[in-house]
Coordinates of C-alpha atoms in Angstrom, one line a residue:
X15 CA -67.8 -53.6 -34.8
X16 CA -70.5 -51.9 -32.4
X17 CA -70.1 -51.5 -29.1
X18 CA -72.3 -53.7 -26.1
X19 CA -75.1 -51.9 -24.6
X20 CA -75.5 -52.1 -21.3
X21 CA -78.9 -50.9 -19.5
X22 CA -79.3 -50.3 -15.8
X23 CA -82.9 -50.9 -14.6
X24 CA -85.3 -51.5 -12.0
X25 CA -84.6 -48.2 -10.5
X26 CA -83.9 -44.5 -10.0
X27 CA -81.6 -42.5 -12.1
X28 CA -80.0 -39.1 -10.7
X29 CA -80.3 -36.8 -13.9
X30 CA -78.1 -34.0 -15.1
X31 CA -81.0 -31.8 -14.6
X32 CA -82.1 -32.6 -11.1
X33 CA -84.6 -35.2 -12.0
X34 CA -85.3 -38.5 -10.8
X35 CA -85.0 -40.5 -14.0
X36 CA -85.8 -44.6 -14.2
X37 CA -83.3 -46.1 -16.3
X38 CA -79.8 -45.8 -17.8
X39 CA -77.7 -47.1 -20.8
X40 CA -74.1 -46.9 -21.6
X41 CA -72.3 -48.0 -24.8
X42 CA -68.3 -47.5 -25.0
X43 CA -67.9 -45.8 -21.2
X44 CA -70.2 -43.2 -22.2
X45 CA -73.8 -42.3 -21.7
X46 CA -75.9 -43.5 -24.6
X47 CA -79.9 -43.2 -23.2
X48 CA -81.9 -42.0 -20.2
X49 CA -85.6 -43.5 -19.3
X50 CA -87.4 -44.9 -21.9
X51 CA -84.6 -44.4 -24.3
X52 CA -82.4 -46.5 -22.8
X53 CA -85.5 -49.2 -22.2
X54 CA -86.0 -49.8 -25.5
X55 CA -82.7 -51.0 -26.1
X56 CA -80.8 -54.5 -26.3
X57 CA -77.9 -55.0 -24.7
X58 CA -76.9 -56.1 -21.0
X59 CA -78.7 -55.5 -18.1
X60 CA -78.1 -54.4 -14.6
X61 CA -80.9 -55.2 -11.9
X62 CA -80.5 -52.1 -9.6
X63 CA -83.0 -53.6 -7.6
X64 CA -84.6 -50.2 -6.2
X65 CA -81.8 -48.3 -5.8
X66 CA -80.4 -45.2 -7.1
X67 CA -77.7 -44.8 -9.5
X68 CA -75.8 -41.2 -8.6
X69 CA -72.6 -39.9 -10.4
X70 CA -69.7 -41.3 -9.0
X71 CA -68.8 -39.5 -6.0
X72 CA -65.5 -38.0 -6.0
X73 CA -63.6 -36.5 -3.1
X74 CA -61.8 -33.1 -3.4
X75 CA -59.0 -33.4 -0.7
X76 CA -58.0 -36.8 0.6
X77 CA -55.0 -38.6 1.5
X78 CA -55.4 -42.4 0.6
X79 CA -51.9 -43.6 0.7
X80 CA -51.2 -42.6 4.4
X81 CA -54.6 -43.4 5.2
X82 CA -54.3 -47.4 3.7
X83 CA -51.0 -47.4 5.7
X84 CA -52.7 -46.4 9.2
X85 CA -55.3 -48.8 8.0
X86 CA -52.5 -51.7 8.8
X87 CA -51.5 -50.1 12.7
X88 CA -52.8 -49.6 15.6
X89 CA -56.3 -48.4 15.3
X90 CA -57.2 -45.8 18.3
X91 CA -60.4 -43.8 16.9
X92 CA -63.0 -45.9 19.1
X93 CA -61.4 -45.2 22.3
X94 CA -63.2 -42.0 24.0
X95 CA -60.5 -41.5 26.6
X96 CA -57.3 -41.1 27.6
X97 CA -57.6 -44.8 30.1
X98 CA -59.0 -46.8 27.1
X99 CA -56.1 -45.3 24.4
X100 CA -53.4 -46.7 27.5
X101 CA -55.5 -50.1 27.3
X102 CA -55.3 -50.2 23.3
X103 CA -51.6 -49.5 23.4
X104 CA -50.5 -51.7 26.3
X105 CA -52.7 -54.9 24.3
X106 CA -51.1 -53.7 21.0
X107 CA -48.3 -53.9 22.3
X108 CA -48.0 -57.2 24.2
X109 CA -49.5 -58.7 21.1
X110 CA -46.0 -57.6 19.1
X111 CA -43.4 -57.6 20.8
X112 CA -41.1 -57.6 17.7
X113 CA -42.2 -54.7 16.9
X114 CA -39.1 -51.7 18.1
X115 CA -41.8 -48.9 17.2
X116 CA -45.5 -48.6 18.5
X117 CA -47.1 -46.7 16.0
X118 CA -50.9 -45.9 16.3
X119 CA -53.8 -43.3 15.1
X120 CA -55.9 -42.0 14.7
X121 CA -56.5 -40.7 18.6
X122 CA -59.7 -38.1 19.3
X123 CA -57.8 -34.7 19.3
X124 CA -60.1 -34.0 21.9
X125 CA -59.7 -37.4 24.4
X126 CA -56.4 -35.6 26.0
X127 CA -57.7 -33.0 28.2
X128 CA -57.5 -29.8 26.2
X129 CA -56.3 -31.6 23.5
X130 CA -52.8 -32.1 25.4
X131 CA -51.4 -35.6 26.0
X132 CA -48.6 -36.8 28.5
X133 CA -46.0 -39.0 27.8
X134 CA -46.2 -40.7 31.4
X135 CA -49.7 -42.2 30.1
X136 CA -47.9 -44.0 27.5
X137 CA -45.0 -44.7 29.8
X138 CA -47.4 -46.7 31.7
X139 CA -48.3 -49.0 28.5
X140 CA -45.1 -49.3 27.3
X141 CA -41.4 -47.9 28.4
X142 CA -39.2 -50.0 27.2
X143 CA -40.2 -49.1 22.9
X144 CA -40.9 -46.0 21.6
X145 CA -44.9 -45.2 21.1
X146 CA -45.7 -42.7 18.8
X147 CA -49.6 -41.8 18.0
X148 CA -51.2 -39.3 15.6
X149 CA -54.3 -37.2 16.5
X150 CA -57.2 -37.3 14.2
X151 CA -56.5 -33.3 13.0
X152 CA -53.0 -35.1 12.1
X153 CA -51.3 -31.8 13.1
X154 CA -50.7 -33.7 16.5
X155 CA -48.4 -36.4 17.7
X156 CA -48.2 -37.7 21.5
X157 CA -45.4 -39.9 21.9
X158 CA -44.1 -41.4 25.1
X159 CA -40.6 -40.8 27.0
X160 CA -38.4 -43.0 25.0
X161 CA -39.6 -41.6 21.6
X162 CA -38.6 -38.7 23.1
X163 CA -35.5 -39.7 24.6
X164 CA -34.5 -41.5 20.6
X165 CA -35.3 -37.7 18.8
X166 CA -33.4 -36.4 21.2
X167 CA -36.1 -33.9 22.7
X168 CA -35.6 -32.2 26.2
X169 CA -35.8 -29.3 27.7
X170 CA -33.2 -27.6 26.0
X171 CA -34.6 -27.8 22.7
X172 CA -36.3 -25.4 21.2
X173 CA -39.1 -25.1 19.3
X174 CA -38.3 -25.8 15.8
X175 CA -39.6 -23.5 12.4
X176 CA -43.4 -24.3 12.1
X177 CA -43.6 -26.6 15.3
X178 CA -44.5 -26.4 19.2
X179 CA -42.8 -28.2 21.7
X180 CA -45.3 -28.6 24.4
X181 CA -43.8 -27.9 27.8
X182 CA -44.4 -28.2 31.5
X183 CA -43.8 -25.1 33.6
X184 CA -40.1 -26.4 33.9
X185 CA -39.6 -26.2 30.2
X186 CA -39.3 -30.1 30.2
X187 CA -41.6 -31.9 26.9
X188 CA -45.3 -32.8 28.1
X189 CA -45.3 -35.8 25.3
X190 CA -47.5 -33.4 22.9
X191 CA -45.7 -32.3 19.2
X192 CA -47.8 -29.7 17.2
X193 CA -47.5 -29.4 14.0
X194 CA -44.9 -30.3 11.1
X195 CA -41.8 -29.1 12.6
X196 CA -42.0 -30.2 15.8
X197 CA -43.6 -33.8 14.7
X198 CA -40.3 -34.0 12.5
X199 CA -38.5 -34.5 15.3
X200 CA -39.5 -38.1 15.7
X201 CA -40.4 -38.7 11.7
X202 CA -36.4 -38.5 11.4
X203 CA -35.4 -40.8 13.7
X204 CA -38.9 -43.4 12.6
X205 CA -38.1 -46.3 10.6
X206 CA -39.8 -45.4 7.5
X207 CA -42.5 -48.4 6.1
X208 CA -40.7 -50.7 2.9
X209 CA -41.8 -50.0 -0.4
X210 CA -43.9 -53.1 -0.3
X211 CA -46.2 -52.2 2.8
X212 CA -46.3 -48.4 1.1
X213 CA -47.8 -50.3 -2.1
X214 CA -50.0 -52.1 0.1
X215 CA -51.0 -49.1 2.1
X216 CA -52.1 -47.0 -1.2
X217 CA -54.2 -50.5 -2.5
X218 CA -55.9 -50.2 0.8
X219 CA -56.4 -46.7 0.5
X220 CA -57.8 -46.9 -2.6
X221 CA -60.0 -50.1 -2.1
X222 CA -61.5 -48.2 1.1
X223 CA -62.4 -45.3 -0.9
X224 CA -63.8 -47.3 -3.8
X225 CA -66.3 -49.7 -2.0
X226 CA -68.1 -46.2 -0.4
X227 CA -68.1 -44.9 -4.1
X228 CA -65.5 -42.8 -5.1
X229 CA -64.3 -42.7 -8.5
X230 CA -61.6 -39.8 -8.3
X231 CA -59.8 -38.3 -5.6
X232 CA -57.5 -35.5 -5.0
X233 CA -54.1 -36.5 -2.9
X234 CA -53.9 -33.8 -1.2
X235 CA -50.2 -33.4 0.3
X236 CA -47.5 -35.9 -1.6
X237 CA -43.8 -35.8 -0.7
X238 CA -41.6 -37.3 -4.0
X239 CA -41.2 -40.7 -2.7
X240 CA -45.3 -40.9 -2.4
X241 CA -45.2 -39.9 -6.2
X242 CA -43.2 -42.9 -6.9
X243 CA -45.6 -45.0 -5.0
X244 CA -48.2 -43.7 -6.7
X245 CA -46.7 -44.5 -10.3
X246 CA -45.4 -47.7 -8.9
X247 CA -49.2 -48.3 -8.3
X248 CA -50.5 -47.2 -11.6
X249 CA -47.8 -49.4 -13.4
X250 CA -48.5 -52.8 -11.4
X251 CA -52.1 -51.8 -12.3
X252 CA -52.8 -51.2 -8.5
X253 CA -54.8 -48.1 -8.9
X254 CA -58.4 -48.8 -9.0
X255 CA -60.3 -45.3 -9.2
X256 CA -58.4 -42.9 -10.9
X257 CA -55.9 -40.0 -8.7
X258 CA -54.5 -36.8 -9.0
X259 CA -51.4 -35.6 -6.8
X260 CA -51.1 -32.8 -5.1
X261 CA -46.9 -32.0 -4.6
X262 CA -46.6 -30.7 -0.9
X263 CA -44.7 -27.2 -1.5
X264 CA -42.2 -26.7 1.9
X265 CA -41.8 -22.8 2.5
X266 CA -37.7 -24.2 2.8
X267 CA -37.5 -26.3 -0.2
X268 CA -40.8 -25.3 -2.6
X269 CA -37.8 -22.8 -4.9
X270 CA -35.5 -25.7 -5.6
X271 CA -38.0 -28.8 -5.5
X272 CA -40.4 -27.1 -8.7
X273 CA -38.4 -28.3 -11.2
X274 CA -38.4 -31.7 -9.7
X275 CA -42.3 -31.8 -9.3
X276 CA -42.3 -30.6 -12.7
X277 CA -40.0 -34.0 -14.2
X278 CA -42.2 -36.3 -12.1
X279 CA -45.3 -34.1 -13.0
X280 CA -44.3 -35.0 -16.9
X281 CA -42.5 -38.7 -16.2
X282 CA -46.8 -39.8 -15.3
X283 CA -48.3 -37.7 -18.0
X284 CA -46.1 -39.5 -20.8
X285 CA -46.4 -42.6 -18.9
X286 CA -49.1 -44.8 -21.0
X287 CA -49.9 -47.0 -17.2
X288 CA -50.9 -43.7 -15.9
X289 CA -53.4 -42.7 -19.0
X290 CA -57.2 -42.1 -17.3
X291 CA -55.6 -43.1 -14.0
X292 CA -53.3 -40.6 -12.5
X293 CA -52.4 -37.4 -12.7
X294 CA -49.6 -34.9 -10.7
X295 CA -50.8 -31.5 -11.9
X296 CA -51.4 -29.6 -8.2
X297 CA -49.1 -27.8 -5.8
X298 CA -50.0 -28.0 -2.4
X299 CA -49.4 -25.5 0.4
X300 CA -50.4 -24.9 4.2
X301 CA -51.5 -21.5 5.3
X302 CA -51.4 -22.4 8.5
X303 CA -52.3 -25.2 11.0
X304 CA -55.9 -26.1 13.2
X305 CA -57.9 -24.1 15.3
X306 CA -58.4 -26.7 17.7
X307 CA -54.4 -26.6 18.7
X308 CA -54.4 -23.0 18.2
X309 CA -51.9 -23.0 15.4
X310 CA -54.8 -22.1 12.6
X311 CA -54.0 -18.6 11.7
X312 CA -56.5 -16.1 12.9
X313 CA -57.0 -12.2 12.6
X314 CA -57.5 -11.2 15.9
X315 CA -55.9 -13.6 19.1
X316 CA -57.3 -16.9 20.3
X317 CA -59.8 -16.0 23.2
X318 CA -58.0 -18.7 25.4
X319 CA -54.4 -17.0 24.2
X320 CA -54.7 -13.5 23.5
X321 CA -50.6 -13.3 23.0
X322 CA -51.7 -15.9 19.6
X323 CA -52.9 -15.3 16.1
X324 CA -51.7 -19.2 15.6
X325 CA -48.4 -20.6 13.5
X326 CA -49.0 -19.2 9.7
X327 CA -46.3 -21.4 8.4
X328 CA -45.6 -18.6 5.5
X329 CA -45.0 -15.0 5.7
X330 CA -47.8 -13.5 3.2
X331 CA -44.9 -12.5 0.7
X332 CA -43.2 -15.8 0.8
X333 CA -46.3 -17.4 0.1
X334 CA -47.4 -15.2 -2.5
X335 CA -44.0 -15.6 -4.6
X336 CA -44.9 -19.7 -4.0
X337 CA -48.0 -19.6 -6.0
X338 CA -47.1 -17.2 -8.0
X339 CA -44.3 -19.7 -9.4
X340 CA -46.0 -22.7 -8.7
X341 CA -49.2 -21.1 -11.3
X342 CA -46.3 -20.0 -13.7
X343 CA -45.3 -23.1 -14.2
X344 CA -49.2 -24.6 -14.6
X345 CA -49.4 -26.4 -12.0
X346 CA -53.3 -26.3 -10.4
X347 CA -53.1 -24.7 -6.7
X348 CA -54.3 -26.1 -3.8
X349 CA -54.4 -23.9 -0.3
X350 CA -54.9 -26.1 3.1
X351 CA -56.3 -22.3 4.9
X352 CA -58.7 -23.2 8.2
X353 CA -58.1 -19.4 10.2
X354 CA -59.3 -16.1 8.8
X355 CA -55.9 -15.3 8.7
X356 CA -55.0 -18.4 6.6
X357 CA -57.7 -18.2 4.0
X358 CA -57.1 -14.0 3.8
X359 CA -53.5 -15.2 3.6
X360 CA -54.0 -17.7 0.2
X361 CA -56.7 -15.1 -1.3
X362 CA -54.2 -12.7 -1.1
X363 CA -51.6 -14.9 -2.9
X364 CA -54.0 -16.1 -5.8
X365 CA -55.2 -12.8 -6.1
X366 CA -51.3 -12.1 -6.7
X367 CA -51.0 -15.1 -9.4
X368 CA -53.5 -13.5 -11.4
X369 CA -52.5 -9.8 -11.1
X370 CA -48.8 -11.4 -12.2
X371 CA -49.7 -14.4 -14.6
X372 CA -52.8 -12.7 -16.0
X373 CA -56.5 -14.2 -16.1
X374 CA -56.6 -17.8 -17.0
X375 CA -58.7 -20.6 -16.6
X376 CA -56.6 -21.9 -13.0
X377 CA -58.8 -23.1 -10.7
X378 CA -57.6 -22.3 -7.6
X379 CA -58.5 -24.4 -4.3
X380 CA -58.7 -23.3 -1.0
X381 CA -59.1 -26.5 1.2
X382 CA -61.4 -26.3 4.5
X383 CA -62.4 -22.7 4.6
X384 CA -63.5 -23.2 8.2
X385 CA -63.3 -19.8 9.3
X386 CA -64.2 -16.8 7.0
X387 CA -64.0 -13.4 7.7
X388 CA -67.4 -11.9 6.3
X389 CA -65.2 -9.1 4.0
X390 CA -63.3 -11.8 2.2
X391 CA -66.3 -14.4 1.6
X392 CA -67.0 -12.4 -1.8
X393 CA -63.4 -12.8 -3.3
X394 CA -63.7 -16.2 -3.7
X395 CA -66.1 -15.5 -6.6
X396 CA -64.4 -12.2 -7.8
X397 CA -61.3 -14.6 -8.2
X398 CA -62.9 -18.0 -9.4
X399 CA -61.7 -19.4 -6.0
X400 CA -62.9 -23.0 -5.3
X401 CA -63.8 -23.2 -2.0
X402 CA -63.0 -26.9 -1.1
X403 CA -65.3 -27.9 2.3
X404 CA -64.9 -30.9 4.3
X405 CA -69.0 -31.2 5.5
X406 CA -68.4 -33.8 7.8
X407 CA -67.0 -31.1 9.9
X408 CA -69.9 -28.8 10.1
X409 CA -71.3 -30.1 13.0
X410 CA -71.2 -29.3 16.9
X411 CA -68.7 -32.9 18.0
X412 CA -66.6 -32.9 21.1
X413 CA -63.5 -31.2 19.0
X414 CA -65.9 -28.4 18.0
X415 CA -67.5 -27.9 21.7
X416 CA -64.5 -29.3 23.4
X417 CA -61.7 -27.3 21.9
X418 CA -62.6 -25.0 18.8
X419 CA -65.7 -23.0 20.1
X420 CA -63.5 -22.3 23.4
X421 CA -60.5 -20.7 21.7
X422 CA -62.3 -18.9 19.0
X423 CA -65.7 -17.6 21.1
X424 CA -69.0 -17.4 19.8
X425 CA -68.5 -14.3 17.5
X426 CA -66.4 -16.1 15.5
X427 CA -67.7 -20.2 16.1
X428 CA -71.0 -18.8 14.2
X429 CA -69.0 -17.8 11.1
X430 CA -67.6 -21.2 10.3
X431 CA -67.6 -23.6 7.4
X432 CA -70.2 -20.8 5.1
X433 CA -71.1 -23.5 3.0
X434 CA -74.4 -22.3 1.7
X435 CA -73.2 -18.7 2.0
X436 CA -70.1 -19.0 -0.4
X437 CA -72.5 -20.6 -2.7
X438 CA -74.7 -17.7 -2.7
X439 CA -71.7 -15.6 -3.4
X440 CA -70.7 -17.2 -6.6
X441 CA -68.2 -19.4 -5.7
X442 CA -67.5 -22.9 -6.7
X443 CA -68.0 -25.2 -4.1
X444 CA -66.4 -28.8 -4.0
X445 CA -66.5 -31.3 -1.3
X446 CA -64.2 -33.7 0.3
X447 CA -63.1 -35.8 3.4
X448 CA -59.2 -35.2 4.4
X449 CA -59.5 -38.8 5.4
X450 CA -58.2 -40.5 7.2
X451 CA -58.5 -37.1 9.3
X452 CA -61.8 -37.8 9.3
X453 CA -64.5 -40.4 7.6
X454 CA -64.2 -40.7 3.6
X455 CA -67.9 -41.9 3.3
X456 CA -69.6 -39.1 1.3
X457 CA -72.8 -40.2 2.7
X458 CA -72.3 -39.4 6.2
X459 CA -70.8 -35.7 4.7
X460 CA -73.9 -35.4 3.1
X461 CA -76.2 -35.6 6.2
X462 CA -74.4 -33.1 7.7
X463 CA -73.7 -30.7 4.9
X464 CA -78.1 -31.0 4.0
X465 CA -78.8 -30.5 8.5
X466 CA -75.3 -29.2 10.2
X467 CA -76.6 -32.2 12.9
X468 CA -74.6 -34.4 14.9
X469 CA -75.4 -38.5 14.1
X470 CA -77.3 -37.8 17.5
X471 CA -79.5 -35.3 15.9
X472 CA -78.0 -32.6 17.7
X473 CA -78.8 -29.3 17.6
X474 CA -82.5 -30.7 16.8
X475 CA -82.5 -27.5 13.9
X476 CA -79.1 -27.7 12.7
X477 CA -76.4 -25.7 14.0
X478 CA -75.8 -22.4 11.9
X479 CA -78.7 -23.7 10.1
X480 CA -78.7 -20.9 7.4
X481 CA -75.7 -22.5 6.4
X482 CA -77.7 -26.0 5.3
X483 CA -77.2 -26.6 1.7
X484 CA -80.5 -29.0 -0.1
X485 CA -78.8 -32.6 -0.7
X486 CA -79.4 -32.2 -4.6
X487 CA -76.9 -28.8 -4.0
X488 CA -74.8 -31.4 -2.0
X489 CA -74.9 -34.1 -4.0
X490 CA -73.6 -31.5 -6.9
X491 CA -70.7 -30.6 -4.8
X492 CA -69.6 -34.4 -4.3
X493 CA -70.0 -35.1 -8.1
X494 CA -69.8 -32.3 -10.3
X495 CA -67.8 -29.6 -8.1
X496 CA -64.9 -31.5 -7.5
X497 CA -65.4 -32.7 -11.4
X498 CA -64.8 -29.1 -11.7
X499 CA -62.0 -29.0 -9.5
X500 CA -60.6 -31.4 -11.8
X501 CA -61.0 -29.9 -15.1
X502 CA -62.8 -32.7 -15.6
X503 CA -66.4 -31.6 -17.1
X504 CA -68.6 -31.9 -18.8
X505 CA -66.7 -35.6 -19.3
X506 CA -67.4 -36.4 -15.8
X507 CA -69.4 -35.5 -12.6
X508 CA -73.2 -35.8 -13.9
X509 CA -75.0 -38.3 -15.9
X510 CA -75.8 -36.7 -19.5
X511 CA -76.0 -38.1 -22.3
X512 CA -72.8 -38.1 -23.9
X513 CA -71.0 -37.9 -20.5
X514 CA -68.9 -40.4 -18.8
X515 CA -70.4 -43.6 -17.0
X516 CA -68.9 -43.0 -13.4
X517 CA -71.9 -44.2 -11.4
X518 CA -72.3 -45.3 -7.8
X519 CA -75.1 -47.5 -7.2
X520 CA -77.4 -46.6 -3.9
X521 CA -79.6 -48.8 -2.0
X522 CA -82.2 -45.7 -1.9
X523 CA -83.2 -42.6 -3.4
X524 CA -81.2 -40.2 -0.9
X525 CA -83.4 -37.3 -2.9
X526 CA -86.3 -38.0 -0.9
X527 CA -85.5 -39.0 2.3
X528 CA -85.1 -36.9 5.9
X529 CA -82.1 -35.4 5.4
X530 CA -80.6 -36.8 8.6
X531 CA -81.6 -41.1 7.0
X532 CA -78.9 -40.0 3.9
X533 CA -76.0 -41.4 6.2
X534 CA -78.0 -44.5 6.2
X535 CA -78.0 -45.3 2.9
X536 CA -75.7 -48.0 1.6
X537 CA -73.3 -48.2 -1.7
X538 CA -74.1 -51.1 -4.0
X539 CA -71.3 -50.7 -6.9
X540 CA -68.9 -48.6 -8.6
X541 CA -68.4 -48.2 -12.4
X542 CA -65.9 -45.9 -13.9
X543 CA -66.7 -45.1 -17.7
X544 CA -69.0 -48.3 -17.8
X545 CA -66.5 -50.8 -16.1
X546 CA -67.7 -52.4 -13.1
X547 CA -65.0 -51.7 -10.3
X548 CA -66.6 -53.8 -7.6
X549 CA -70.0 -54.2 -6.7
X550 CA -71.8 -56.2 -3.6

């Protein structure tokens, strides 16, 4: 029996090659025709009704099952300053009162002054229940006095491994927890969500991601238990665009938790609910933390702390022996590196997997690549090095002016996120969000990856404007980079004949408009090898 034909029409085509093409046809989740090819067959059609049909996008470092569970709290990213996040909280608040935890986020890193938040303000709101809020870089919690008071924080406790306490001048806890170790703290003694509103966290997740036309996504940091939410997910048939996990490798536990990523790493390959859908084939480390809370690692001290080079969370030996095993045992590698220090730290420790597990086909990742020294910008192409950016970043917002620029200087804020200039080096380039860090949609990372502008239009001719990349160059890293990150091509990540029908359905042709109007374009549908996944 022969496969249905169906023919999309009626607009513009985004071809393999660059060119704009006018029509479509896919038999058996493939691509069968292009143009007048595909015109002259029968089969179903598909009005596109002048928009553009693109290759699915597909986002590179992401986190959808935390982000659908923030999607069900307290949402904080509209408020622009410390009175109106008091406001949300108190109304959040008084609206649940059986709720015994307060938990909120994102926050603006930047709303508390210098990017350092007081529990007092949340007093104010509510003292009676803990309050515990995440900043938008997620390496930063503000919690009020009686989350403090339940974690037992005071001033006689010291900083923990990989975590700052921050402190008044008499030692006693300002509210503020940077990074993991400290943020633990309260994560210990925090009712964890039930398995049910986990499940329902990852459905929203993935919905979220779907409807603005992302077909695949890397989960960038999974503990175990997320795994099993994840398979949990693909067996209920709760997955609706397809997912690979990244295992979160802890410099304490990454020896003896291998084998155990390993089992669940083979449980979802052999499970037959999992086949096309998910994946567990990554390792996932941090290098180190943000710039903006001066825990990114950095060559030479911050200029606001010359004592700090930032909080590497790995010694480069420790995390050199990490990949090392981690690529032994074939498991892809994935670097979270946002200092010059961090990303010299995970070059250093791929360039040691391959000088120790010999020349293979690996595809490293180095997520964010924010800050590149200019000597190590050419190693990501001597070593095959996917440099994994995050576009939507590469502009000049209040955390950039606010607190990045100020503790790195203007030497160093002109060498950030080298998009255009790891590209001219060699190196594969892939893009993605770190929602819910920041926004998923890959249009709005587009804009700024084609004119490093604000949504303002700010600077008026880019900022680091020799860093621009042109949108098809753009597009290419939304689609077919991270389809290379995937080990997914040619199947998937352009439309060729012969290749996969992921397609995302535009409401324009973002090839031939100001590069600023591509954030204003609109998603229509979402197919994944020919079957519709939703569609307005």
């Amino acid at each position: 029996m022969t496969s249905s034909v169906t023919v999309f029409t009626n607009g513009s085509v985004l071809r393999a090659d660059g060119r704009t093409g006018r029509a479509l046809a896919v038999r058996a989740g493939r691509v069968l025709a292009l143009d007048d090819d595909a015109l002259e067959l029968d089969g179903t059609v598909v009005d596109l009704r002048g928009g553009m049909l693109v290759p699915a996008f597909r986002d590179g470092h992401v986190h959808p099952l935390w982000g659908g569970v923030d999607l069900g709290r307290l949402p904080l990213d509209h408020c622009l300053d410390v009175d109106a996040v008091v406001r949300a909280v108190a109304g959040y608040a008084a609206a649940h009162p059986e709720l015994p935890w307060i938990i909120g986020g994102p926050y603006r890193a930047n709303v508390p002054p210098g990017g350092r938040a007081e529990a007092a303000w949340l007093d104010a709101a509510v003292a009676d229940r803990p309050v515990v809020l995440s900043a938008n870089d997620y390496h930063t919690m503000w919690v009020n006095s009686r989350a403090l008071e339940l974690a037992g924080i005071d001033a006689a406790t010291p900083d923990p491994p990989l975590g700052v306490i921050v402190r008044r001048a008499d030692n006693s806890p300002t509210g503020t927890l940077v990074e993991q170790g400290a943020m633990s703290l309260v994560e210990r003694v925090l009712p964890p969500p039930s398995d049910g509103q986990m499940l329902n966290g990852l459905s929203r997740g993935l919905d979220h991601l779907a409807r603005l036309g992302i077909g695949w996504v890397q989960e960038a940091a999974a503990s175990p238990s997320d795994g099993e939410v994840y398979l949990a997910g693909a067996r209920s048939g709760a997955l609706p665009i397809r997912v690979n996990v990244a295992w979160r490798a802890e410099p304490s536990t990454w020896s003896r938790r291998l084998v155990h990523f390993d089992e669940l790493r083979r449980e979802i390959a052999a499970d037959p609910a999992c086949e096309g859908t998910l994946t567990a084939s990554t390792m996932k480390f941090f290098a180190d933390g943000v710039i903006e809370q001066g825990t990114g690692y950095v060559l030479d001290p911050y200029e606001d702390e010359p004592h700090s080079c930032g909080l590497p969370n790995w010694s480069p030996e420790a995390l050199r022996a990490a990949v090392v095993a981690a690529d032994a045992a074939g498991f892809q590698i994935h670097i979270h590196a946002i200092g010059d220090g961090g990303v010299r730290m995970a070059l250093d420790a791929i360039a040691g997997a391959q000088a120790d597990n010999g020349v293979h086909d690996r595809r490293a990742v180095i997520a964010h690549t924010q800050l590149v020294h200019p000597a190590d910008r050419p190693r990501f192409g001597q070593l095959g090095v996917i440099a994994n950016f995050e576009p939507l970043w590469a502009q000049l917002d209040e955390v950039m002016l606010e607190l990045t620029m100020p503790r790195l200087g203007p030497t160093r804020s002109a060498l950030q996120y080298p998009i255009a200039s790891l590209a001219g080096s060699g190196a594969p380039i892939s893009f993605g969000s770190d929602w819910p860090v920041t926004d998923a949609d890959p249009l709005a990372g587009l804009a700024v990856a084609v004119t490093r502008r604000t949504p303002r239009g700010d600077p008026a001719g880019g900022w680091l404007p020799e860093e621009r990349v042109p949108i098809l160059d753009a597009v290419h890293a939304y689609t077919a980079g991270t389809a290379y990150q995937a080990f997914d091509e040619p199947e998937r990540g352009t439309l060729a004949i012969g290749a996969r029908a992921d397609l995302t359905l535009l409401d324009t042709d973002i090839t031939s408009v100001a590069g600023n109007e591509v954030a204003d374009a609109t998603v229509h549908g979402l197919w994944l090898a020919g079957e519709e996944i939703w569609s307005s």
